[in-house]
Tab-separated table of C-alpha atoms in Angstrom:
chain	number	residue	atom	x	y	z
A	1	MET	CA	-15.383	-41.464	20.551
A	2	GLY	CA	-16.093	-44.009	23.287
A	3	ILE	CA	-19.374	-43.927	25.217
A	4	LYS	CA	-18.618	-44.024	28.938
A	5	ASN	CA	-21.837	-42.782	30.462
A	6	ALA	CA	-25.356	-41.532	29.719
A	7	GLU	CA	-24.108	-38.027	29.048
A	8	ASP	CA	-21.794	-39.306	26.320
A	9	TYR	CA	-24.629	-41.347	24.848
A	10	HIS	CA	-26.940	-38.357	24.565
A	11	ARG	CA	-24.162	-36.253	23.060
A	12	VAL	CA	-23.568	-38.894	20.357
A	13	LEU	CA	-27.302	-39.175	19.748
A	14	LYS	CA	-27.556	-35.420	19.342
A	15	TYR	CA	-24.854	-35.108	16.698
A	16	PHE	CA	-25.047	-38.551	15.035
A	17	PRO	CA	-28.687	-39.652	15.213
A	18	PRO	CA	-29.753	-42.810	13.362
A	19	MET	CA	-31.569	-42.047	10.118
A	20	GLU	CA	-34.335	-44.296	8.839
A	21	GLU	CA	-35.716	-41.606	6.567
A	22	PRO	CA	-35.327	-40.756	3.755
A	23	SER	CA	-35.320	-44.323	2.428
A	24	PHE	CA	-32.397	-46.067	0.756
A	25	GLU	CA	-33.933	-45.655	-2.719
A	26	SER	CA	-34.951	-42.002	-2.300
A	27	PRO	CA	-33.422	-39.516	-4.772
A	28	GLU	CA	-31.612	-37.742	-1.938
A	29	MET	CA	-29.899	-40.893	-0.670
A	30	MET	CA	-29.190	-42.221	-4.156
A	31	ASP	CA	-27.340	-39.037	-5.091
A	32	LEU	CA	-25.531	-38.802	-1.755
A	33	VAL	CA	-24.340	-42.401	-1.488
A	34	TRP	CA	-24.376	-43.846	-5.018
A	35	GLY	CA	-23.865	-40.801	-7.256
A	36	LYS	CA	-27.055	-41.168	-9.285
A	37	ARG	CA	-30.582	-42.522	-9.022
A	38	TRP	CA	-29.970	-46.071	-10.152
A	39	GLY	CA	-32.694	-48.482	-11.211
A	40	CYS	CA	-36.164	-48.190	-12.718
A	41	ASN	CA	-39.762	-47.850	-11.603
A	42	SER	CA	-41.306	-48.512	-15.018
A	43	GLU	CA	-40.693	-50.177	-18.371
A	44	VAL	CA	-41.168	-46.946	-20.297
A	45	GLY	CA	-39.295	-44.197	-18.472
A	46	THR	CA	-36.655	-42.599	-20.702
A	47	LEU	CA	-33.824	-45.123	-20.994
A	48	LYS	CA	-30.541	-43.691	-19.697
A	49	THR	CA	-28.145	-46.625	-19.166
A	50	VAL	CA	-28.316	-50.157	-20.561
A	51	LEU	CA	-26.046	-53.195	-20.192
A	52	MET	CA	-25.410	-55.262	-23.349
A	53	ARG	CA	-23.008	-57.878	-24.656
A	54	ARG	CA	-21.609	-57.451	-28.179
A	55	PRO	CA	-21.305	-60.942	-29.700
A	56	GLY	CA	-17.657	-61.956	-29.770
A	57	ASN	CA	-15.304	-64.920	-29.976
A	58	GLU	CA	-17.556	-66.959	-27.682
A	59	MET	CA	-19.778	-67.535	-30.730
A	60	ASN	CA	-16.984	-69.364	-32.578
A	61	VAL	CA	-17.623	-72.557	-30.592
A	62	ILE	CA	-20.950	-72.958	-32.469
A	63	THR	CA	-20.030	-75.294	-35.316
A	64	MET	CA	-22.066	-77.777	-37.352
A	65	ASP	CA	-20.166	-80.807	-36.022
A	66	LYS	CA	-22.137	-80.245	-32.790
A	67	TRP	CA	-25.564	-80.605	-34.455
A	68	ASP	CA	-28.090	-82.506	-32.317
A	69	ASP	CA	-30.899	-84.237	-34.236
A	70	GLU	CA	-32.972	-84.824	-31.114
A	71	ILE	CA	-33.481	-81.143	-30.289
A	72	GLY	CA	-33.008	-79.776	-33.817
A	73	ALA	CA	-30.253	-77.354	-32.855
A	74	ILE	CA	-26.498	-77.052	-32.443
A	75	MET	CA	-25.713	-78.158	-28.895
A	76	GLY	CA	-22.659	-77.565	-26.720
A	77	GLU	CA	-20.864	-80.327	-24.838
A	78	ASN	CA	-22.768	-81.426	-21.713
A	79	HIS	CA	-25.688	-79.216	-22.841
A	80	SER	CA	-23.654	-76.096	-22.018
A	81	TRP	CA	-25.301	-73.971	-24.761
A	82	TYR	CA	-27.534	-74.209	-27.824
A	83	TRP	CA	-28.062	-72.419	-31.160
A	84	ARG	CA	-31.523	-72.549	-32.740
A	85	CYS	CA	-30.572	-72.672	-36.394
A	86	ASP	CA	-29.623	-75.290	-38.964
A	87	ARG	CA	-26.330	-73.514	-39.647
A	88	GLN	CA	-23.635	-71.972	-37.512
A	89	PRO	CA	-23.801	-68.222	-36.803
A	90	ILE	CA	-22.336	-65.563	-39.038
A	91	LEU	CA	-20.460	-63.562	-36.415
A	92	GLU	CA	-19.874	-60.557	-38.650
A	93	ARG	CA	-23.617	-60.264	-39.301
A	94	MET	CA	-24.405	-60.624	-35.594
A	95	GLN	CA	-21.980	-57.840	-34.781
A	96	GLU	CA	-23.292	-55.650	-37.599
A	97	GLN	CA	-26.867	-55.976	-36.328
A	98	HIS	CA	-25.828	-55.447	-32.714
A	99	ASP	CA	-23.747	-52.381	-33.619
A	100	ASN	CA	-26.683	-50.898	-35.516
A	101	PHE	CA	-28.859	-51.412	-32.434
A	102	THR	CA	-26.377	-49.731	-30.095
A	103	ARG	CA	-25.813	-46.875	-32.574
A	104	ILE	CA	-29.518	-46.039	-32.500
A	105	LEU	CA	-29.581	-46.279	-28.720
A	106	ARG	CA	-26.716	-43.805	-28.427
A	107	GLU	CA	-28.395	-41.476	-30.927
A	108	ASN	CA	-31.351	-41.475	-28.536
A	109	GLY	CA	-29.183	-40.436	-25.600
A	110	VAL	CA	-28.668	-43.890	-24.058
A	111	GLU	CA	-25.363	-44.841	-22.438
A	112	VAL	CA	-24.491	-48.367	-23.590
A	113	VAL	CA	-22.281	-50.338	-21.206
A	114	TYR	CA	-20.779	-53.608	-22.459
A	115	LEU	CA	-20.642	-56.740	-20.320
A	116	GLU	CA	-17.042	-57.894	-19.861
A	117	GLY	CA	-15.431	-61.094	-18.626
A	118	VAL	CA	-17.483	-63.504	-20.733
A	119	PRO	CA	-15.992	-67.044	-20.965
A	120	GLU	CA	-15.249	-67.999	-24.560
A	121	ASP	CA	-15.858	-71.724	-24.084
A	122	HIS	CA	-19.498	-71.464	-22.878
A	123	GLY	CA	-20.539	-67.835	-23.283
A	124	THR	CA	-22.959	-68.037	-26.205
A	125	GLN	CA	-25.989	-66.996	-24.114
A	126	TYR	CA	-24.344	-63.965	-22.511
A	127	VAL	CA	-25.650	-61.755	-25.324
A	128	ASN	CA	-29.058	-62.145	-23.614
A	129	THR	CA	-28.252	-59.845	-20.719
A	130	ARG	CA	-31.894	-59.241	-19.721
A	131	ASP	CA	-32.251	-62.541	-17.889
A	132	MET	CA	-29.280	-61.884	-15.610
A	133	GLY	CA	-30.957	-59.288	-13.409
A	134	ILE	CA	-33.844	-56.950	-12.648
A	135	ALA	CA	-33.490	-53.198	-12.205
A	136	VAL	CA	-35.884	-51.864	-9.552
A	137	PRO	CA	-36.001	-48.619	-7.567
A	138	GLY	CA	-32.592	-48.140	-5.962
A	139	GLY	CA	-30.617	-50.865	-7.687
A	140	LEU	CA	-30.456	-54.362	-9.105
A	141	ILE	CA	-31.657	-57.819	-8.135
A	142	ILE	CA	-29.241	-60.463	-9.420
A	143	SER	CA	-31.062	-63.418	-10.959
A	144	ARG	CA	-30.460	-67.108	-10.431
A	145	MET	CA	-30.760	-68.703	-13.838
A	146	GLY	CA	-33.100	-71.663	-14.305
A	147	PRO	CA	-31.046	-74.112	-16.424
A	148	LYS	CA	-27.577	-75.237	-15.407
A	149	MET	CA	-26.168	-74.150	-18.778
A	150	ARG	CA	-26.692	-70.495	-17.788
A	151	ARG	CA	-25.302	-70.685	-14.268
A	152	GLY	CA	-22.284	-68.431	-13.894
A	153	GLU	CA	-23.849	-65.480	-15.693
A	154	GLU	CA	-24.905	-64.185	-12.267
A	155	CYS	CA	-21.271	-63.938	-11.150
A	156	VAL	CA	-20.141	-62.109	-14.290
A	157	LEU	CA	-23.030	-59.652	-13.962
A	158	THR	CA	-22.251	-59.013	-10.290
A	159	LYS	CA	-18.644	-58.095	-11.089
A	160	ASN	CA	-19.699	-55.759	-13.913
A	161	VAL	CA	-22.433	-53.997	-11.940
A	162	ALA	CA	-20.252	-53.593	-8.856
A	163	ALA	CA	-17.577	-51.971	-11.030
A	164	LEU	CA	-20.165	-49.428	-12.192
A	165	GLY	CA	-21.069	-48.565	-8.596
A	166	MET	CA	-24.688	-49.702	-8.899
A	167	PRO	CA	-26.268	-51.028	-5.682
A	168	ILE	CA	-27.087	-54.744	-5.612
A	169	LEU	CA	-30.197	-55.105	-3.492
A	170	ARG	CA	-30.324	-58.902	-3.496
A	171	THR	CA	-29.040	-62.035	-5.176
A	172	ILE	CA	-31.646	-64.761	-5.592
A	173	ASN	CA	-30.393	-67.620	-3.437
A	174	GLY	CA	-31.341	-70.986	-1.981
A	175	THR	CA	-33.549	-72.945	-4.362
A	176	GLY	CA	-35.047	-69.825	-5.925
A	177	THR	CA	-34.863	-69.326	-9.684
A	178	LEU	CA	-35.625	-66.076	-11.442
A	179	GLU	CA	-34.838	-64.741	-14.910
A	180	GLY	CA	-35.226	-61.116	-15.929
A	181	GLY	CA	-37.289	-61.922	-19.002
A	182	ASN	CA	-40.035	-62.913	-16.566
A	183	PHE	CA	-40.256	-59.489	-14.917
A	184	ALA	CA	-42.134	-56.373	-16.052
A	185	PHE	CA	-43.367	-53.193	-14.429
A	186	ILE	CA	-46.992	-52.349	-15.146
A	187	ASP	CA	-46.834	-49.009	-13.355
A	188	PRO	CA	-44.671	-47.713	-10.484
A	189	LYS	CA	-46.787	-49.597	-7.930
A	190	HIS	CA	-47.404	-52.905	-9.750
A	191	VAL	CA	-45.138	-55.475	-11.389
A	192	ALA	CA	-45.864	-58.749	-13.156
A	193	ILE	CA	-43.658	-61.819	-12.773
A	194	GLY	CA	-44.104	-64.812	-15.023
A	195	HIS	CA	-44.196	-68.167	-13.213
A	196	SER	CA	-42.630	-70.798	-15.447
A	197	GLN	CA	-39.953	-73.487	-15.551
A	198	ARG	CA	-37.390	-70.635	-15.511
A	199	THR	CA	-38.853	-68.707	-12.551
A	200	ASN	CA	-40.241	-70.554	-9.553
A	201	SER	CA	-42.343	-69.625	-6.518
A	202	GLU	CA	-39.307	-69.235	-4.255
A	203	GLY	CA	-37.645	-66.792	-6.650
A	204	ILE	CA	-40.847	-64.753	-6.809
A	205	ARG	CA	-41.115	-64.764	-3.002
A	206	GLN	CA	-37.624	-63.312	-2.699
A	207	VAL	CA	-38.448	-60.505	-5.142
A	208	LYS	CA	-41.528	-59.694	-3.067
A	209	GLU	CA	-39.292	-59.244	-0.020
A	210	ILE	CA	-37.509	-56.419	-1.844
A	211	LEU	CA	-40.461	-54.733	-3.540
A	212	GLU	CA	-43.309	-54.932	-1.037
A	213	PRO	CA	-41.558	-52.682	1.548
A	214	MET	CA	-41.387	-50.090	-1.261
A	215	GLY	CA	-45.155	-50.317	-1.711
A	216	ILE	CA	-44.858	-52.236	-4.989
A	217	ALA	CA	-47.322	-55.108	-5.460
A	218	VAL	CA	-46.158	-58.262	-7.245
A	219	ILE	CA	-48.673	-60.013	-9.527
A	220	THR	CA	-47.713	-63.604	-10.292
A	221	VAL	CA	-48.692	-64.604	-13.824
A	222	PRO	CA	-48.686	-68.344	-14.622
A	223	MET	CA	-47.193	-68.779	-18.084
A	224	THR	CA	-49.125	-71.051	-20.422
A	225	GLY	CA	-47.763	-74.306	-21.788
A	226	TYR	CA	-43.968	-74.364	-21.952
A	227	ALA	CA	-43.540	-70.610	-22.340
A	228	LEU	CA	-40.370	-69.462	-20.606
A	229	HIS	CA	-40.771	-65.712	-20.119
A	230	ILE	CA	-43.511	-63.116	-19.859
A	231	ASP	CA	-41.676	-60.797	-22.273
A	232	GLY	CA	-43.003	-62.931	-25.117
A	233	ALA	CA	-46.587	-62.106	-24.118
A	234	PHE	CA	-46.678	-58.744	-22.336
A	235	THR	CA	-44.811	-55.471	-22.364
A	236	MET	CA	-45.683	-51.848	-21.655
A	237	VAL	CA	-45.258	-49.451	-24.597
A	238	ASP	CA	-46.460	-46.261	-22.887
A	239	VAL	CA	-47.449	-45.283	-19.368
A	240	ASP	CA	-50.998	-46.487	-20.009
A	241	LYS	CA	-50.647	-48.855	-22.990
A	242	ALA	CA	-49.466	-52.448	-23.187
A	243	LEU	CA	-48.715	-54.790	-26.058
A	244	VAL	CA	-50.113	-58.248	-25.287
A	245	ASN	CA	-50.477	-61.691	-26.786
A	246	ILE	CA	-53.825	-62.673	-25.297
A	247	THR	CA	-53.353	-66.337	-26.245
A	248	LYS	CA	-50.462	-66.599	-23.774
A	249	LEU	CA	-51.890	-64.699	-20.780
A	250	PRO	CA	-54.467	-65.767	-18.183
A	251	TYR	CA	-57.831	-64.040	-18.056
A	252	PHE	CA	-57.362	-62.628	-14.563
A	253	PHE	CA	-54.213	-60.755	-15.624
A	254	LEU	CA	-55.913	-59.150	-18.621
A	255	GLU	CA	-58.721	-58.038	-16.308
A	256	LYS	CA	-56.182	-56.654	-13.828
A	257	LEU	CA	-54.668	-54.518	-16.582
A	258	LYS	CA	-58.108	-53.056	-17.293
A	259	GLU	CA	-58.602	-52.372	-13.593
A	260	LEU	CA	-55.305	-50.469	-13.522
A	261	GLY	CA	-56.369	-48.352	-16.497
A	262	ILE	CA	-54.020	-49.998	-18.994
A	263	GLU	CA	-55.166	-50.033	-22.622
A	264	THR	CA	-54.118	-53.290	-24.287
A	265	ILE	CA	-53.038	-53.644	-27.904
A	266	ASP	CA	-53.097	-57.171	-29.321
A	267	VAL	CA	-50.152	-58.614	-31.221
A	268	HIS	CA	-51.231	-59.431	-34.766
A	269	PRO	CA	-51.816	-63.203	-34.875
A	270	GLU	CA	-49.712	-63.627	-38.022
A	271	ASP	CA	-46.650	-61.914	-36.553
A	272	ASP	CA	-44.003	-63.965	-34.786
A	273	TRP	CA	-43.133	-64.396	-31.102
A	274	PHE	CA	-40.727	-61.471	-31.025
A	275	SER	CA	-43.404	-58.794	-31.536
A	276	CYS	CA	-43.680	-58.296	-27.767
A	277	ASN	CA	-39.928	-58.623	-27.377
A	278	CYS	CA	-39.257	-54.932	-27.942
A	279	LEU	CA	-37.290	-52.221	-26.134
A	280	GLN	CA	-38.809	-49.004	-24.808
A	281	LEU	CA	-36.781	-45.824	-25.358
A	282	LYS	CA	-39.198	-43.435	-23.641
A	283	PRO	CA	-42.959	-43.185	-23.073
A	284	GLY	CA	-44.623	-43.968	-26.398
A	285	LYS	CA	-41.406	-44.731	-28.302
A	286	ILE	CA	-40.088	-48.260	-28.784
A	287	MET	CA	-37.757	-50.360	-30.918
A	288	MET	CA	-38.953	-53.555	-32.624
A	289	CYS	CA	-37.408	-56.190	-34.871
A	290	THR	CA	-38.276	-56.216	-38.549
A	291	GLY	CA	-40.910	-58.794	-39.402
A	292	THR	CA	-43.463	-57.200	-37.080
A	293	ASP	CA	-45.132	-54.846	-39.578
A	294	ARG	CA	-48.741	-55.798	-38.833
A	295	THR	CA	-48.293	-55.392	-35.099
A	296	ALA	CA	-46.368	-52.169	-35.665
A	297	GLU	CA	-49.275	-50.799	-37.682
A	298	ARG	CA	-51.615	-51.441	-34.760
A	299	LEU	CA	-49.223	-49.602	-32.461
A	300	TYR	CA	-48.863	-46.653	-34.836
A	301	LYS	CA	-52.635	-46.240	-34.830
A	302	ARG	CA	-52.531	-45.961	-31.029
A	303	GLY	CA	-49.897	-43.232	-31.131
A	304	ILE	CA	-46.746	-45.300	-30.543
A	305	ASP	CA	-43.550	-44.229	-32.317
A	306	ILE	CA	-41.536	-47.206	-33.581
A	307	ILE	CA	-38.026	-47.845	-34.875
A	308	GLN	CA	-37.697	-51.242	-36.591
A	309	ILE	CA	-34.310	-52.881	-37.124
A	310	PRO	CA	-33.085	-56.234	-38.516
A	311	TYR	CA	-31.987	-58.629	-35.767
A	312	ASP	CA	-32.544	-62.068	-37.264
A	313	GLU	CA	-28.991	-63.383	-36.914
A	314	ILE	CA	-28.919	-62.665	-33.182
A	315	MET	CA	-32.419	-64.079	-32.735
A	316	ASN	CA	-31.138	-67.469	-33.912
A	317	GLY	CA	-29.638	-67.681	-30.424
A	318	GLY	CA	-33.086	-67.457	-28.853
A	319	GLY	CA	-33.416	-63.769	-27.936
A	320	ALA	CA	-34.593	-60.517	-29.525
A	321	LEU	CA	-34.245	-56.808	-28.598
A	322	HIS	CA	-35.717	-57.090	-25.106
A	323	CYS	CA	-33.668	-60.198	-24.308
A	324	THR	CA	-30.366	-58.573	-25.268
A	325	THR	CA	-30.755	-55.426	-23.155
A	326	LEU	CA	-30.643	-54.992	-19.380
A	327	PRO	CA	-31.725	-51.451	-18.419
A	328	LEU	CA	-29.789	-50.192	-15.411
A	329	GLU	CA	-31.202	-46.694	-15.266
A	330	ARG	CA	-34.409	-45.082	-16.508
A	331	GLU	CA	-35.948	-41.739	-15.681
A	332	TYR	CA	-38.501	-42.362	-12.984
A	333	ILE	CA	-42.185	-42.062	-13.877
């Protein structure tokens, strides 16, 4: 209908007014336009949909003839991948452990979606789906991976998520770098982003552009030493409880958690790095790798329900339960 005069304009305005409210990420608009309320506003809301990659033929490129003495790992040509073990992977064991993980997820009502289109010649890191993106209210932010060896994962993720019908709110661009293992909700109005060699200031600035209009404050947390991701030092385990490694977090952040009413539970000092690298199923219920018994005992005493599973073969690739899961949909807190 063409607009020829003021009368036409007012008629169009009457029947087709512009709508700023409700917002893009509101439940009403999510259901109307996108079919469901995609994304997350917490780390602990009941997990509904998760994206994972079952280890496959891409792991067969990891052979002992590629051992690199300098880094103490098996290294791909042109530094295209690495394997942190003094032997090549046992694919059948990787798949067995991954299948056990996904079986438990499904038993807890989680829809598991597998990442497809992984290149077999340099796809060994694709099992670590967490780093590829960040689920926030209304959709996904596509990461831009720090090291060159992981570039290309962003494209594969984009194709998979678009096929699901999930909104993509932004792709980190320019010189920004951002990996999902460096992102964590504290509560629906506060998130923490680890600043490290894998996530730079420009990547964090771009995330702020998405979240701050939603009323979500971004707290930048400088990672200590050569730590790559915040998920090795901090994760929420309930709406008001967090598991932390205080040796890897700055003082101001620990104080901020207190200010927000978050009770912190310390990782046992004799447990390994993957204690914090857990997956939340719902408020107060998480999954952890075996080998975390002392930390698990501390969590049990604070009322946290825990399922422990073996995951050692997959962890030889550098990631644990949190690393190998990308939540796409959680119940909102």
